[in-house]
Amino acid sequence: MDLSFWILQFLNAMQYSMLLFLLSIGLTVIFGLLHFVNLAHASLYMMGAYIGISVAAMTGSFWAAFFLAPMFVTLIGAVLYFTLIDRMRTAGPMNQVLVTFGLIFVFLDLVRMGWGDIALGLDGPASLSGTTRLLGVDYPAYRLFIIALGLGVMATMWLVLARTQIGAMIRASVENTNMAAALGINVSKLFFLVFCFGCALAGLAGVAAAPILSATTTMGITILIPTLIVVVIGGLGSLEGAIVGSVIIGFMETFGAVMIPSFSAVLTYALLAVVLIWRPQGLIPARG
Amino acid sequence: MFYQTKLRSITLIAALIFLACYASFGSYFAREIVVEIIILAILAISLDLCAGFGGMVSLCHGAMMGVAAYGFAIMSAKLGWPLFPSALIGLFAAVVFSGLVGWVTSRTNGIFFIMATLAFGQMAYTFFFKSRWLGGDDGFGGISRFDLSMIGLETNDSLVFTYIGLVILLLAYGLTAIVMRSGFGRTLSGIHVNEDRMKALGVNTAAHRAKAMAFSGFIAGLAGIIAAQHTLYISPELLIWTTSGEALIVVILGGLGTLVGPIIGAILLVLMKHEISNYTDYWHAFIGLVLIFTVLAGGRGVFGQIEYWFNKLTQKHQSTTKPHGDDHA
Amino acid sequence: MVTTMLEVKSLSKDFGGLQVIHDLSLSVTPGERRVILGPNGAGKTTLFHLLAGTLKPSNGEIFLDGQPISTYDAVKRARLGIARSYQKNNLFETLTIRENLMLAAAAALGKSTHMFKDTSKHADIRQRIDEIAEQVFLEDQLDQTVATASYGNRRQLEVGLALATRPKLLLMDEPTSGVGPNMIDRFHRLLEQLPRDITVLIIEHDMDLAFGVADLITVLNFGEKVFEGTPTDTRGNATVRDIYLGTGGDHA
C-alpha cells in the first residue's frame, strides 16, 4: 500500500468525521443547555436527506435543496420543541429516551409513507461532480466540499461561541442555567434558538450526505450510535469534545476498517467503555 | 418497594389464563404470537427489576438475552453438548456478562448509565454480527428443543411448547417477585431512592447494583433460551439495542416497577403490532405515538394506572371505615 | 483494655489551602455523651464527614474502639458501627417510615443481601423496627409515607435510621434543627433514654438541650479545639462566651 492509499483514507476519515461533527455538535449543545438527550436527532438528519431529494426534484437544483432542506428540518424541530421537547426537559433521562425513541418510530414511518422503502439517490451539484487533485491523489470534489463545510461550520461556531454575545450567553447557560437566568438572560428563548440551530445542522448533514450515501429509512438509526458515542466520548455538552470525538471516531472507524477489519467494529465500543470507566464525564467535559 | 398485592396476583393469573386460552383455541399463528409475548414479557420483567426497582434504565437487556441464547446455541448446536447443560452454560454466560456490565457501570447514573449500557449491548451485538464462525448477521440454525418425552411432553408440538413457555414465564415472575420482596430486592429499591443514605447504613451499593444486574441477566437469559428454541435458529437481531428499546416500551406501557405490568405491556404491544399490521404497514408510527402518549399521560402505564386508581379507591374506602388502617400493601 | 471508643489524633482537613479542621485531637470514652459546640463554619459538620468517612482527612488518624479506621470508606465504617443522622433530612422519601427502618435494620442485621426470604418475615427485623419506632416515638406513624410525614416526624426518623443500625458510635448533626419547643423536649427525652452502650457525639445549637445531655463539651472555632470541659465549666468559661457573643448569636 503506497502513500496515496493512505492519503485517500485520510480524506475519507476527514469526510466521515465532519459528517459526525455536524450531527454531534447539535446533539451535544442541546444536551449541554437543555439537559435533553434527543435520540430523534438522527431522524432529523434522515428528514434532511429526504426533504432535500424532494426539493431538488421540484426545483432541479441541488443548491436549492441544500439551503431549503435545513430550513424545513428546523421547522419540524420547532414544532417538536413546542409539542414535546420543552415539556420533557425536566422529566428525567428515562422519559426523554422513551419519547424520542417513540419519535424515531414515527419519523421512520413518515418517511416510508412519503418516499417509500427504496433507497433514493441525490445528484450532487454539477460544479462539484468531478475529482480534484489534492496531495497527489484524485479525490471527488463533492467529498472535499463536505470536509470544507464541516471545517467551516466548526470555525464559525468557534468564533460565535468565543467572540459574540450570544456565544457568551450560551456558555454561561451551559455553566449554570439558574445563574444565567438571574443575570437576565432569556433562557427559554435561548433554549429554543439553540435547539432550532441543532436541528438545522442535522438537516444540513442529511442533505449533504445524501449524494454520497443515498437516502434510506435506516440511515438515521445507522448513524445514531456513532453520533452518541462521539458525544459521550467528547463530553456531553462540550463543543471541543464534539470536535475531538468526531475526529477520533471518524478516523478509528475508517482506518480500523482497512487495517484490522475483523476487530474494528468492537474497537469503538471498547474505547467508549474505557472512557466511561476512566473519565465518565468525557475527554473534554463542558463544566469545570 | 414490591408487594405482591391481590390485584397483582389476580391480574397475573388472568393474563396467564388469557394467553393459555389464546394459544389453545387459536391457530398455529396464535401460538407463535403467544410465544412472542412470553419472550418479550420475561425480558421486560428482567428489565423492570433493573429500571423499575433499581432505577437502572438499561439499554443492553437485548444483549443479555442474546448472550444466553448464543451461549446455549453454541454449546448445543456447534459443540454438540446435551441440551440442559448447554442451557445452563447459556444462562451462566448471561449472568457473567450482565454482572460485568453492572460492575463497570455501577458508579454511573442517569443518562450516563443509559449510554454505557447501550454501548456494551452494541459491543456484544457487533461481536456476534462480525463473527464468521457464528454465521455473522445471518446467524445459524441446527438448534433443537428440550427432549421432555420421558415425562410425556412433545416439545415440537407448538401447543406444548407454548404451555412450557407459560410455565417458565410464571417461574420467572415468581422468582423475581420473591427476590424483590427479600432484603436484596428492598435494598435495591432503597438504593434507587437514596443511594448515599444506603451507603451510610453500611451497604456496598456498587456491588449491590452489579448483583442486581447479574440476577436480571439470569431472568433475561431464560427469555433467550426460549427464543433460541422457539425458532430453532439464532441471529444477532436478538442483541441489537432496539430490542432493549422495545422491552423498555413494554415496561412503560404496562407499568414500571410493578412486575405484572410488563406482562400486560407485552400482551398489548405484540397484539397491537399484529392487529395493526393487518390493516397498515405503518405500525411503527402507531407504537411510537402510543409510547409518547403513555409518557405524557404520566408514565404510569396501563396496569400502573389501574393500580393507581384502585389504590385511591380502596384508600378512600379505608379512611371511611378504619381511620388508621395499617394494611399498607 | 480499651478505655476510649473514639480517638482522634491531630486530624486536619483543608480544601485547596483553606484549613477547615486543624490539628484536632479528641478522646471519647465508651457510653459518653459528647456535645460539639461552635459557631457556624467552625468545622463541626466537616468533623462528622471525616469521622463517617465521607471526606478524607488531609492528615491525622482516627481510631474506633482501638482500631485504626482512617483508611476505610464510609461503607466499611458504617459496618464497624459508626452511624450518623444528618442536619438536613436524608431519608428514603418515597417509602413509608416502616420501610425506611426496615432498610436500616436489614442492613445492620446483615440481611440486605438475602435473596429469597421476605424481609418483613424476619422476626429480628420486625422486632428491631418496633424497638426503634418506640425509641423515636414513631409507633403510630409507621405506615405513613416519609414525603407526607410532618417535619418533626421526619427529624425523629432521621435519628431512628441511625439508631436502627445499633451503632457503637452515633454522630448526630443538629437533631433538633428547625423543630419547635415541644419537639425539643421530645428529643431531650429520646437522648436521655438512649442505652448507655451507645457512644454519642452531638452537634447541637439548642443550649438547654446541649448542657442537659452532655457529659463533656468540646468547643470548636475555626477548625480548632478551643475548649473542652463539663457543662458547668463550659458555662463559666470566658473564651466560650466570647466566641458565642462575638459571633452575634448566629445560633439563635
PDB file of N, CA, C and O in Angstrom, chain B residues 243-280:
ATOM      1  N   THR B 243     -34.000  -3.916  20.365  1.00  0.00           N
ATOM      2  CA  THR B 243     -34.696  -4.963  21.123  1.00  0.00           C
ATOM      3  C   THR B 243     -34.853  -4.521  22.580  1.00  0.00           C
ATOM      4  O   THR B 243     -35.911  -4.670  23.187  1.00  0.00           O
ATOM      5  N   SER B 244     -33.775  -3.962  23.134  1.00  0.00           N
ATOM      6  CA  SER B 244     -33.836  -3.437  24.503  1.00  0.00           C
ATOM      7  C   SER B 244     -34.819  -2.284  24.583  1.00  0.00           C
ATOM      8  O   SER B 244     -35.568  -2.150  25.552  1.00  0.00           O
ATOM      9  N   GLY B 245     -34.816  -1.440  23.533  1.00  0.00           N
ATOM     10  CA  GLY B 245     -35.748  -0.318  23.491  1.00  0.00           C
ATOM     11  C   GLY B 245     -37.183  -0.817  23.494  1.00  0.00           C
ATOM     12  O   GLY B 245     -38.048  -0.267  24.188  1.00  0.00           O
ATOM     13  N   GLU B 246     -37.430  -1.896  22.743  1.00  0.00           N
ATOM     14  CA  GLU B 246     -38.772  -2.467  22.706  1.00  0.00           C
ATOM     15  C   GLU B 246     -39.174  -2.979  24.088  1.00  0.00           C
ATOM     16  O   GLU B 246     -40.310  -2.781  24.534  1.00  0.00           O
ATOM     17  N   ALA B 247     -38.228  -3.632  24.780  1.00  0.00           N
ATOM     18  CA  ALA B 247     -38.516  -4.115  26.136  1.00  0.00           C
ATOM     19  C   ALA B 247     -38.847  -2.941  27.057  1.00  0.00           C
ATOM     20  O   ALA B 247     -39.743  -3.029  27.898  1.00  0.00           O
ATOM     21  N   LEU B 248     -38.144  -1.831  26.872  1.00  0.00           N
ATOM     22  CA  LEU B 248     -38.403  -0.648  27.691  1.00  0.00           C
ATOM     23  C   LEU B 248     -39.809  -0.102  27.389  1.00  0.00           C
ATOM     24  O   LEU B 248     -40.537   0.307  28.299  1.00  0.00           O
ATOM     25  N   ILE B 249     -40.194  -0.118  26.113  1.00  0.00           N
ATOM     26  CA  ILE B 249     -41.542   0.304  25.739  1.00  0.00           C
ATOM     27  C   ILE B 249     -42.567  -0.555  26.471  1.00  0.00           C
ATOM     28  O   ILE B 249     -43.539  -0.053  27.042  1.00  0.00           O
ATOM     29  N   VAL B 250     -42.327  -1.879  26.460  1.00  0.00           N
ATOM     30  CA  VAL B 250     -43.253  -2.805  27.108  1.00  0.00           C
ATOM     31  C   VAL B 250     -43.387  -2.481  28.599  1.00  0.00           C
ATOM     32  O   VAL B 250     -44.492  -2.429  29.137  1.00  0.00           O
ATOM     33  N   VAL B 251     -42.248  -2.228  29.245  1.00  0.00           N
ATOM     34  CA  VAL B 251     -42.272  -1.935  30.679  1.00  0.00           C
ATOM     35  C   VAL B 251     -43.088  -0.674  30.946  1.00  0.00           C
ATOM     36  O   VAL B 251     -43.928  -0.633  31.850  1.00  0.00           O
ATOM     37  N   ILE B 252     -42.856   0.364  30.147  1.00  0.00           N
ATOM     38  CA  ILE B 252     -43.561   1.630  30.353  1.00  0.00           C
ATOM     39  C   ILE B 252     -45.040   1.497  30.029  1.00  0.00           C
ATOM     40  O   ILE B 252     -45.906   1.988  30.743  1.00  0.00           O
ATOM     41  N   LEU B 253     -45.312   0.805  28.926  1.00  0.00           N
ATOM     42  CA  LEU B 253     -46.699   0.620  28.501  1.00  0.00           C
ATOM     43  C   LEU B 253     -47.495  -0.108  29.580  1.00  0.00           C
ATOM     44  O   LEU B 253     -48.644   0.229  29.860  1.00  0.00           O
ATOM     45  N   GLY B 254     -46.879  -1.116  30.209  1.00  0.00           N
ATOM     46  CA  GLY B 254     -47.594  -1.911  31.207  1.00  0.00           C
ATOM     47  C   GLY B 254     -47.581  -1.263  32.582  1.00  0.00           C
ATOM     48  O   GLY B 254     -48.599  -1.227  33.267  1.00  0.00           O
ATOM     49  N   GLY B 255     -46.446  -0.737  32.983  1.00  0.00           N
ATOM     50  CA  GLY B 255     -46.354  -0.133  34.317  1.00  0.00           C
ATOM     51  C   GLY B 255     -45.010  -0.448  34.949  1.00  0.00           C
ATOM     52  O   GLY B 255     -44.748  -1.582  35.339  1.00  0.00           O
ATOM     53  N   LEU B 256     -44.180   0.584  35.064  1.00  0.00           N
ATOM     54  CA  LEU B 256     -42.833   0.444  35.615  1.00  0.00           C
ATOM     55  C   LEU B 256     -42.893   0.103  37.100  1.00  0.00           C
ATOM     56  O   LEU B 256     -43.677   0.687  37.843  1.00  0.00           O
ATOM     57  N   GLY B 257     -42.051  -0.862  37.514  1.00  0.00           N
ATOM     58  CA  GLY B 257     -41.958  -1.176  38.938  1.00  0.00           C
ATOM     59  C   GLY B 257     -43.143  -1.943  39.484  1.00  0.00           C
ATOM     60  O   GLY B 257     -43.449  -1.854  40.669  1.00  0.00           O
ATOM     61  N   THR B 258     -43.831  -2.697  38.625  1.00  0.00           N
ATOM     62  CA  THR B 258     -44.983  -3.460  39.095  1.00  0.00           C
ATOM     63  C   THR B 258     -44.820  -4.964  38.843  1.00  0.00           C
ATOM     64  O   THR B 258     -45.582  -5.761  39.372  1.00  0.00           O
ATOM     65  N   LEU B 259     -43.882  -5.353  38.005  1.00  0.00           N
ATOM     66  CA  LEU B 259     -43.621  -6.735  37.575  1.00  0.00           C
ATOM     67  C   LEU B 259     -44.780  -7.360  36.793  1.00  0.00           C
ATOM     68  O   LEU B 259     -44.561  -8.113  35.847  1.00  0.00           O
ATOM     69  N   VAL B 260     -46.036  -7.054  37.179  1.00  0.00           N
ATOM     70  CA  VAL B 260     -47.167  -7.562  36.403  1.00  0.00           C
ATOM     71  C   VAL B 260     -47.330  -6.712  35.140  1.00  0.00           C
ATOM     72  O   VAL B 260     -47.644  -7.235  34.066  1.00  0.00           O
ATOM     73  N   GLY B 261     -47.081  -5.426  35.293  1.00  0.00           N
ATOM     74  CA  GLY B 261     -47.198  -4.501  34.175  1.00  0.00           C
ATOM     75  C   GLY B 261     -46.476  -4.972  32.915  1.00  0.00           C
ATOM     76  O   GLY B 261     -47.057  -4.965  31.834  1.00  0.00           O
ATOM     77  N   PRO B 262     -45.213  -5.416  33.047  1.00  0.00           N
ATOM     78  CA  PRO B 262     -44.501  -5.877  31.853  1.00  0.00           C
ATOM     79  C   PRO B 262     -45.236  -6.989  31.091  1.00  0.00           C
ATOM     80  O   PRO B 262     -45.196  -7.021  29.855  1.00  0.00           O
ATOM     81  N   ILE B 263     -45.917  -7.874  31.816  1.00  0.00           N
ATOM     82  CA  ILE B 263     -46.661  -8.936  31.124  1.00  0.00           C
ATOM     83  C   ILE B 263     -47.820  -8.316  30.342  1.00  0.00           C
ATOM     84  O   ILE B 263     -48.035  -8.628  29.163  1.00  0.00           O
ATOM     85  N   ILE B 264     -48.552  -7.413  31.005  1.00  0.00           N
ATOM     86  CA  ILE B 264     -49.659  -6.724  30.327  1.00  0.00           C
ATOM     87  C   ILE B 264     -49.128  -5.937  29.128  1.00  0.00           C
ATOM     88  O   ILE B 264     -49.699  -5.968  28.032  1.00  0.00           O
ATOM     89  N   GLY B 265     -48.002  -5.242  29.350  1.00  0.00           N
ATOM     90  CA  GLY B 265     -47.404  -4.457  28.273  1.00  0.00           C
ATOM     91  C   GLY B 265     -47.023  -5.322  27.082  1.00  0.00           C
ATOM     92  O   GLY B 265     -47.234  -4.935  25.925  1.00  0.00           O
ATOM     93  N   ALA B 266     -46.453  -6.508  27.361  1.00  0.00           N
ATOM     94  CA  ALA B 266     -46.031  -7.395  26.269  1.00  0.00           C
ATOM     95  C   ALA B 266     -47.247  -7.870  25.479  1.00  0.00           C
ATOM     96  O   ALA B 266     -47.227  -7.921  24.245  1.00  0.00           O
ATOM     97  N   ILE B 267     -48.315  -8.228  26.204  1.00  0.00           N
ATOM     98  CA  ILE B 267     -49.540  -8.670  25.510  1.00  0.00           C
ATOM     99  C   ILE B 267     -50.052  -7.543  24.606  1.00  0.00           C
ATOM    100  O   ILE B 267     -50.318  -7.742  23.421  1.00  0.00           O
ATOM    101  N   LEU B 268     -50.137  -6.338  25.167  1.00  0.00           N
ATOM    102  CA  LEU B 268     -50.665  -5.204  24.405  1.00  0.00           C
ATOM    103  C   LEU B 268     -49.805  -4.911  23.182  1.00  0.00           C
ATOM    104  O   LEU B 268     -50.310  -4.760  22.074  1.00  0.00           O
ATOM    105  N   LEU B 269     -48.478  -4.847  23.397  1.00  0.00           N
ATOM    106  CA  LEU B 269     -47.606  -4.450  22.298  1.00  0.00           C
ATOM    107  C   LEU B 269     -47.653  -5.457  21.155  1.00  0.00           C
ATOM    108  O   LEU B 269     -47.827  -5.095  19.992  1.00  0.00           O
ATOM    109  N   VAL B 270     -47.529  -6.745  21.507  1.00  0.00           N
ATOM    110  CA  VAL B 270     -47.477  -7.757  20.448  1.00  0.00           C
ATOM    111  C   VAL B 270     -48.820  -7.842  19.727  1.00  0.00           C
ATOM    112  O   VAL B 270     -48.881  -7.895  18.490  1.00  0.00           O
ATOM    113  N   LEU B 271     -49.922  -7.820  20.478  1.00  0.00           N
ATOM    114  CA  LEU B 271     -51.235  -7.887  19.825  1.00  0.00           C
ATOM    115  C   LEU B 271     -51.476  -6.660  18.947  1.00  0.00           C
ATOM    116  O   LEU B 271     -51.970  -6.777  17.830  1.00  0.00           O
ATOM    117  N   MET B 272     -51.105  -5.482  19.478  1.00  0.00           N
ATOM    118  CA  MET B 272     -51.264  -4.264  18.679  1.00  0.00           C
ATOM    119  C   MET B 272     -50.498  -4.368  17.376  1.00  0.00           C
ATOM    120  O   MET B 272     -51.004  -4.066  16.305  1.00  0.00           O
ATOM    121  N   LYS B 273     -49.250  -4.837  17.511  1.00  0.00           N
ATOM    122  CA  LYS B 273     -48.376  -4.953  16.343  1.00  0.00           C
ATOM    123  C   LYS B 273     -49.045  -5.827  15.279  1.00  0.00           C
ATOM    124  O   LYS B 273     -49.108  -5.457  14.111  1.00  0.00           O
ATOM    125  N   HIS B 274     -49.543  -6.988  15.713  1.00  0.00           N
ATOM    126  CA  HIS B 274     -50.112  -7.912  14.733  1.00  0.00           C
ATOM    127  C   HIS B 274     -51.455  -7.425  14.208  1.00  0.00           C
ATOM    128  O   HIS B 274     -51.743  -7.563  13.021  1.00  0.00           O
ATOM    129  N   GLU B 275     -52.266  -6.851  15.081  1.00  0.00           N
ATOM    130  CA  GLU B 275     -53.564  -6.346  14.632  1.00  0.00           C
ATOM    131  C   GLU B 275     -53.384  -5.211  13.628  1.00  0.00           C
ATOM    132  O   GLU B 275     -54.015  -5.188  12.580  1.00  0.00           O
ATOM    133  N   ILE B 276     -52.500  -4.273  14.012  1.00  0.00           N
ATOM    134  CA  ILE B 276     -52.344  -3.105  13.141  1.00  0.00           C
ATOM    135  C   ILE B 276     -51.721  -3.492  11.806  1.00  0.00           C
ATOM    136  O   ILE B 276     -52.107  -2.992  10.767  1.00  0.00           O
ATOM    137  N   SER B 277     -50.792  -4.451  11.847  1.00  0.00           N
ATOM    138  CA  SER B 277     -50.156  -4.803  10.572  1.00  0.00           C
ATOM    139  C   SER B 277     -51.127  -5.536   9.649  1.00  0.00           C
ATOM    140  O   SER B 277     -50.838  -5.729   8.472  1.00  0.00           O
ATOM    141  N   ASN B 278     -52.305  -5.929  10.161  1.00  0.00           N
ATOM    142  CA  ASN B 278     -53.336  -6.447   9.270  1.00  0.00           C
ATOM    143  C   ASN B 278     -53.925  -5.340   8.400  1.00  0.00           C
ATOM    144  O   ASN B 278     -54.426  -5.596   7.316  1.00  0.00           O
ATOM    145  N   TYR B 279     -53.925  -4.125   8.931  1.00  0.00           N
ATOM    146  CA  TYR B 279     -54.562  -3.023   8.215  1.00  0.00           C
ATOM    147  C   TYR B 279     -53.560  -2.121   7.522  1.00  0.00           C
ATOM    148  O   TYR B 279     -53.842  -1.563   6.476  1.00  0.00           O
ATOM    149  N   THR B 280     -52.432  -1.921   8.151  1.00  0.00           N
ATOM    150  CA  THR B 280     -51.484  -0.964   7.574  1.00  0.00           C
ATOM    151  C   THR B 280     -50.053  -1.438   7.795  1.00  0.00           C
ATOM    152  O   THR B 280     -49.775  -2.218   8.703  1.00  0.00           O
TER     153      THR B 280
END
